Amino acid sequence: MTDVITADPHAATGTVPRVLATDAALKLIATLTADYGPLLFHQSGGCCDGSSPMCYPQGDYIVGDRDVRMGEIGGAPFYMSPSQFDYWKHTQLIIDVVPGRGGMFSLENGRDVRFLTRSRLFTDDELDRLVPTGEGPAD
Protein backbone atom coordinates (compact mmCIF):
# COMPACT_ATOMS: atom_id res chain seq x y z
CA MET A 1 0.00 0.00 0.00
CA THR A 2 2.97 2.33 0.02
CA ASP A 3 1.91 5.59 -1.54
CA VAL A 4 3.64 8.69 -2.68
CA ILE A 5 4.45 10.97 0.22
CA THR A 6 2.24 14.02 0.19
CA ALA A 7 3.77 17.39 -0.64
CA ASP A 8 6.03 18.53 2.13
CA PRO A 9 4.65 21.62 3.92
CA HIS A 10 8.21 22.51 4.99
CA ALA A 11 9.56 22.76 1.43
CA ALA A 12 8.95 26.51 1.23
CA THR A 13 11.00 27.16 4.38
CA GLY A 14 13.86 24.83 3.51
CA THR A 15 13.41 22.92 6.77
CA VAL A 16 13.26 19.14 6.86
CA PRO A 17 10.45 17.42 8.82
CA ARG A 18 11.28 14.60 11.20
CA VAL A 19 8.05 12.76 10.43
CA LEU A 20 6.02 12.46 7.20
CA ALA A 21 2.98 10.43 6.16
CA THR A 22 2.07 8.72 2.91
CA ASP A 23 -1.18 9.53 1.14
CA ALA A 24 -2.64 6.24 2.44
CA ALA A 25 -1.75 7.20 6.01
CA LEU A 26 -3.21 10.69 5.59
CA LYS A 27 -6.43 9.19 4.24
CA LEU A 28 -6.73 6.84 7.23
CA ILE A 29 -5.93 9.70 9.62
CA ALA A 30 -8.75 11.75 8.04
CA THR A 31 -11.17 8.82 8.45
CA LEU A 32 -10.17 8.28 12.07
CA THR A 33 -10.41 12.00 12.80
CA ALA A 34 -13.96 12.04 11.37
CA ASP A 35 -14.85 9.08 13.60
CA TYR A 36 -13.05 10.07 16.82
CA GLY A 37 -12.16 13.78 16.67
CA PRO A 38 -8.63 15.18 17.09
CA LEU A 39 -5.92 12.52 17.25
CA LEU A 40 -2.36 12.08 18.41
CA PHE A 41 0.32 9.54 17.62
CA HIS A 42 2.89 8.00 19.91
CA GLN A 43 5.67 5.82 18.53
CA SER A 44 5.53 2.62 20.53
CA GLY A 45 8.79 1.49 22.05
CA GLY A 46 8.16 -2.22 22.11
CA CYS A 47 6.19 -4.17 24.71
CA CYS A 48 2.73 -5.17 23.45
CA ASP A 49 2.66 -3.64 20.00
CA GLY A 50 6.26 -3.80 18.86
CA SER A 51 7.41 -0.59 17.26
CA SER A 52 4.09 0.47 15.74
CA PRO A 53 2.99 4.08 15.66
CA MET A 54 -0.03 4.14 17.95
CA CYS A 55 -3.00 6.41 17.20
CA TYR A 56 -5.24 7.69 20.00
CA PRO A 57 -7.95 10.31 20.46
CA GLN A 58 -6.37 13.41 21.99
CA GLY A 59 -7.09 13.28 25.71
CA ASP A 60 -7.20 9.47 25.86
CA TYR A 61 -3.43 9.12 26.02
CA ILE A 62 -1.37 11.12 28.48
CA VAL A 63 1.76 12.42 26.79
CA GLY A 64 4.71 12.46 29.17
CA ASP A 65 6.32 15.77 30.08
CA ARG A 66 9.60 14.58 28.56
CA ASP A 67 8.12 12.91 25.46
CA VAL A 68 9.50 14.44 22.28
CA ARG A 69 7.10 16.07 19.84
CA MET A 70 8.48 15.06 16.44
CA GLY A 71 6.02 17.08 14.38
CA GLU A 72 2.57 16.55 12.90
CA ILE A 73 0.99 14.25 10.36
CA GLY A 74 -2.49 14.93 9.06
CA GLY A 75 -2.97 17.57 11.75
CA ALA A 76 -2.15 15.08 14.54
CA PRO A 77 0.89 15.65 16.76
CA PHE A 78 3.42 12.80 16.74
CA TYR A 79 5.38 11.95 19.92
CA MET A 80 7.92 9.44 21.16
CA SER A 81 9.72 8.80 24.42
CA PRO A 82 13.13 10.40 25.01
CA SER A 83 14.84 6.99 24.88
CA GLN A 84 13.18 6.18 21.54
CA PHE A 85 14.13 9.62 20.21
CA ASP A 86 17.76 9.00 21.10
CA TYR A 87 17.60 5.90 18.89
CA TRP A 88 15.65 7.52 16.00
CA LYS A 89 17.08 11.08 16.01
CA HIS A 90 19.12 10.56 12.83
CA THR A 91 16.20 9.20 10.83
CA GLN A 92 13.13 10.59 9.17
CA LEU A 93 10.01 8.63 10.09
CA ILE A 94 7.61 7.91 7.25
CA ILE A 95 4.23 6.72 8.48
CA ASP A 96 2.51 4.39 6.05
CA VAL A 97 -0.49 2.03 6.03
CA VAL A 98 -0.24 -1.67 5.22
CA PRO A 99 -2.70 -4.58 5.35
CA GLY A 100 -2.91 -6.28 8.73
CA ARG A 101 -4.18 -5.82 12.24
CA GLY A 102 -3.56 -2.55 14.01
CA GLY A 103 -1.99 -2.23 17.42
CA MET A 104 -4.19 -3.55 20.19
CA PHE A 105 -4.88 -0.07 21.55
CA SER A 106 -4.48 1.94 18.33
CA LEU A 107 -7.61 3.35 16.68
CA GLU A 108 -7.08 1.63 13.32
CA ASN A 109 -7.41 -1.78 14.98
CA GLY A 110 -10.27 -3.77 13.42
CA ARG A 111 -10.05 -2.06 10.01
CA ASP A 112 -7.80 -4.69 8.38
CA VAL A 113 -5.00 -2.13 8.00
CA ARG A 114 -2.35 -0.83 10.34
CA PHE A 115 0.02 2.08 10.57
CA LEU A 116 3.66 1.22 9.94
CA THR A 117 6.78 3.29 10.55
CA ARG A 118 9.34 3.27 7.78
CA SER A 119 12.52 5.27 8.14
CA ARG A 120 15.51 6.61 6.29
CA LEU A 121 18.70 8.25 7.50
CA PHE A 122 18.97 12.01 7.13
CA THR A 123 21.76 13.34 4.93
CA ASP A 124 24.34 15.66 6.52
CA ASP A 125 22.67 18.61 4.78
CA GLU A 126 19.24 17.61 6.11
CA LEU A 127 20.56 17.28 9.66
CA ASP A 128 21.46 20.98 9.51
CA ARG A 129 17.90 21.89 8.44
CA LEU A 130 15.77 19.74 10.73
CA VAL A 131 12.56 21.09 12.18
CA PRO A 132 13.13 21.56 15.92
CA THR A 133 11.50 19.09 18.30
CA GLY A 134 9.32 20.03 21.21
CA GLU A 135 8.73 18.36 24.53
CA GLY A 136 5.54 17.41 26.30
CA PRO A 137 1.97 18.07 25.25
CA ALA A 138 1.16 20.43 22.38
CA ASP A 139 0.39 24.00 23.38
Tab-separated table of C-alpha atoms in Angstrom:
chain	number	residue	atom	x	y	z
A	1	MET	CA	0.000	0.000	0.000
A	2	THR	CA	2.974	2.334	0.022
A	3	ASP	CA	1.909	5.589	-1.539
A	4	VAL	CA	3.637	8.693	-2.682
A	5	ILE	CA	4.451	10.970	0.216
A	6	THR	CA	2.235	14.023	0.192
A	7	ALA	CA	3.768	17.390	-0.644
A	8	ASP	CA	6.032	18.528	2.135
A	9	PRO	CA	4.653	21.620	3.923
A	10	HIS	CA	8.213	22.515	4.988
A	11	ALA	CA	9.560	22.758	1.434
A	12	ALA	CA	8.949	26.510	1.226
A	13	THR	CA	10.996	27.160	4.380
A	14	GLY	CA	13.859	24.828	3.515
A	15	THR	CA	13.410	22.918	6.773
A	16	VAL	CA	13.258	19.140	6.861
A	17	PRO	CA	10.451	17.424	8.816
A	18	ARG	CA	11.283	14.604	11.197
A	19	VAL	CA	8.047	12.761	10.425
A	20	LEU	CA	6.019	12.456	7.205
A	21	ALA	CA	2.976	10.434	6.159
A	22	THR	CA	2.074	8.721	2.915
A	23	ASP	CA	-1.181	9.534	1.142
A	24	ALA	CA	-2.638	6.240	2.436
A	25	ALA	CA	-1.748	7.197	6.014
A	26	LEU	CA	-3.210	10.687	5.589
A	27	LYS	CA	-6.432	9.194	4.240
A	28	LEU	CA	-6.728	6.842	7.226
A	29	ILE	CA	-5.931	9.699	9.623
A	30	ALA	CA	-8.747	11.749	8.039
A	31	THR	CA	-11.175	8.818	8.447
A	32	LEU	CA	-10.171	8.277	12.075
A	33	THR	CA	-10.414	12.004	12.799
A	34	ALA	CA	-13.958	12.045	11.368
A	35	ASP	CA	-14.852	9.083	13.605
A	36	TYR	CA	-13.049	10.071	16.818
A	37	GLY	CA	-12.161	13.776	16.674
A	38	PRO	CA	-8.634	15.182	17.094
A	39	LEU	CA	-5.921	12.517	17.247
A	40	LEU	CA	-2.364	12.076	18.409
A	41	PHE	CA	0.319	9.536	17.615
A	42	HIS	CA	2.889	8.004	19.911
A	43	GLN	CA	5.674	5.822	18.531
A	44	SER	CA	5.533	2.622	20.529
A	45	GLY	CA	8.792	1.489	22.048
A	46	GLY	CA	8.156	-2.218	22.112
A	47	CYS	CA	6.186	-4.168	24.710
A	48	CYS	CA	2.730	-5.166	23.452
A	49	ASP	CA	2.658	-3.638	19.999
A	50	GLY	CA	6.264	-3.802	18.859
A	51	SER	CA	7.409	-0.592	17.260
A	52	SER	CA	4.094	0.469	15.740
A	53	PRO	CA	2.988	4.078	15.656
A	54	MET	CA	-0.032	4.138	17.950
A	55	CYS	CA	-2.996	6.411	17.204
A	56	TYR	CA	-5.244	7.695	20.001
A	57	PRO	CA	-7.949	10.314	20.456
A	58	GLN	CA	-6.368	13.409	21.991
A	59	GLY	CA	-7.088	13.284	25.706
A	60	ASP	CA	-7.203	9.466	25.861
A	61	TYR	CA	-3.431	9.123	26.024
A	62	ILE	CA	-1.366	11.120	28.482
A	63	VAL	CA	1.765	12.421	26.794
A	64	GLY	CA	4.707	12.458	29.168
A	65	ASP	CA	6.319	15.771	30.080
A	66	ARG	CA	9.600	14.577	28.564
A	67	ASP	CA	8.117	12.911	25.462
A	68	VAL	CA	9.503	14.441	22.279
A	69	ARG	CA	7.103	16.071	19.838
A	70	MET	CA	8.477	15.065	16.436
A	71	GLY	CA	6.017	17.079	14.377
A	72	GLU	CA	2.568	16.552	12.901
A	73	ILE	CA	0.993	14.247	10.355
A	74	GLY	CA	-2.492	14.928	9.057
A	75	GLY	CA	-2.966	17.571	11.752
A	76	ALA	CA	-2.152	15.082	14.536
A	77	PRO	CA	0.894	15.650	16.762
A	78	PHE	CA	3.425	12.804	16.740
A	79	TYR	CA	5.383	11.950	19.916
A	80	MET	CA	7.922	9.437	21.160
A	81	SER	CA	9.717	8.799	24.424
A	82	PRO	CA	13.130	10.401	25.008
A	83	SER	CA	14.839	6.987	24.876
A	84	GLN	CA	13.175	6.176	21.540
A	85	PHE	CA	14.126	9.623	20.211
A	86	ASP	CA	17.756	8.999	21.098
A	87	TYR	CA	17.597	5.904	18.894
A	88	TRP	CA	15.651	7.524	16.004
A	89	LYS	CA	17.083	11.082	16.014
A	90	HIS	CA	19.125	10.561	12.833
A	91	THR	CA	16.198	9.197	10.833
A	92	GLN	CA	13.126	10.586	9.172
A	93	LEU	CA	10.014	8.627	10.090
A	94	ILE	CA	7.607	7.905	7.252
A	95	ILE	CA	4.233	6.722	8.479
A	96	ASP	CA	2.506	4.388	6.051
A	97	VAL	CA	-0.490	2.030	6.029
A	98	VAL	CA	-0.240	-1.669	5.220
A	99	PRO	CA	-2.698	-4.582	5.350
A	100	GLY	CA	-2.915	-6.280	8.730
A	101	ARG	CA	-4.184	-5.825	12.243
A	102	GLY	CA	-3.563	-2.548	14.010
A	103	GLY	CA	-1.991	-2.233	17.415
A	104	MET	CA	-4.188	-3.548	20.187
A	105	PHE	CA	-4.885	-0.068	21.551
A	106	SER	CA	-4.483	1.938	18.330
A	107	LEU	CA	-7.614	3.349	16.680
A	108	GLU	CA	-7.079	1.628	13.321
A	109	ASN	CA	-7.412	-1.782	14.980
A	110	GLY	CA	-10.274	-3.766	13.419
A	111	ARG	CA	-10.050	-2.059	10.012
A	112	ASP	CA	-7.796	-4.693	8.384
A	113	VAL	CA	-5.002	-2.131	7.995
A	114	ARG	CA	-2.351	-0.830	10.337
A	115	PHE	CA	0.018	2.080	10.569
A	116	LEU	CA	3.660	1.222	9.944
A	117	THR	CA	6.775	3.286	10.554
A	118	ARG	CA	9.338	3.272	7.784
A	119	SER	CA	12.522	5.273	8.138
A	120	ARG	CA	15.506	6.607	6.292
A	121	LEU	CA	18.700	8.253	7.498
A	122	PHE	CA	18.971	12.009	7.126
A	123	THR	CA	21.761	13.340	4.926
A	124	ASP	CA	24.335	15.655	6.518
A	125	ASP	CA	22.675	18.615	4.779
A	126	GLU	CA	19.244	17.608	6.106
A	127	LEU	CA	20.563	17.282	9.655
A	128	ASP	CA	21.464	20.980	9.509
A	129	ARG	CA	17.904	21.890	8.441
A	130	LEU	CA	15.767	19.742	10.733
A	131	VAL	CA	12.556	21.092	12.183
A	132	PRO	CA	13.128	21.558	15.916
A	133	THR	CA	11.500	19.090	18.295
A	134	GLY	CA	9.317	20.033	21.206
A	135	GLU	CA	8.734	18.356	24.526
A	136	GLY	CA	5.539	17.413	26.299
A	137	PRO	CA	1.967	18.068	25.246
A	138	ALA	CA	1.164	20.432	22.380
A	139	ASP	CA	0.387	24.000	23.381
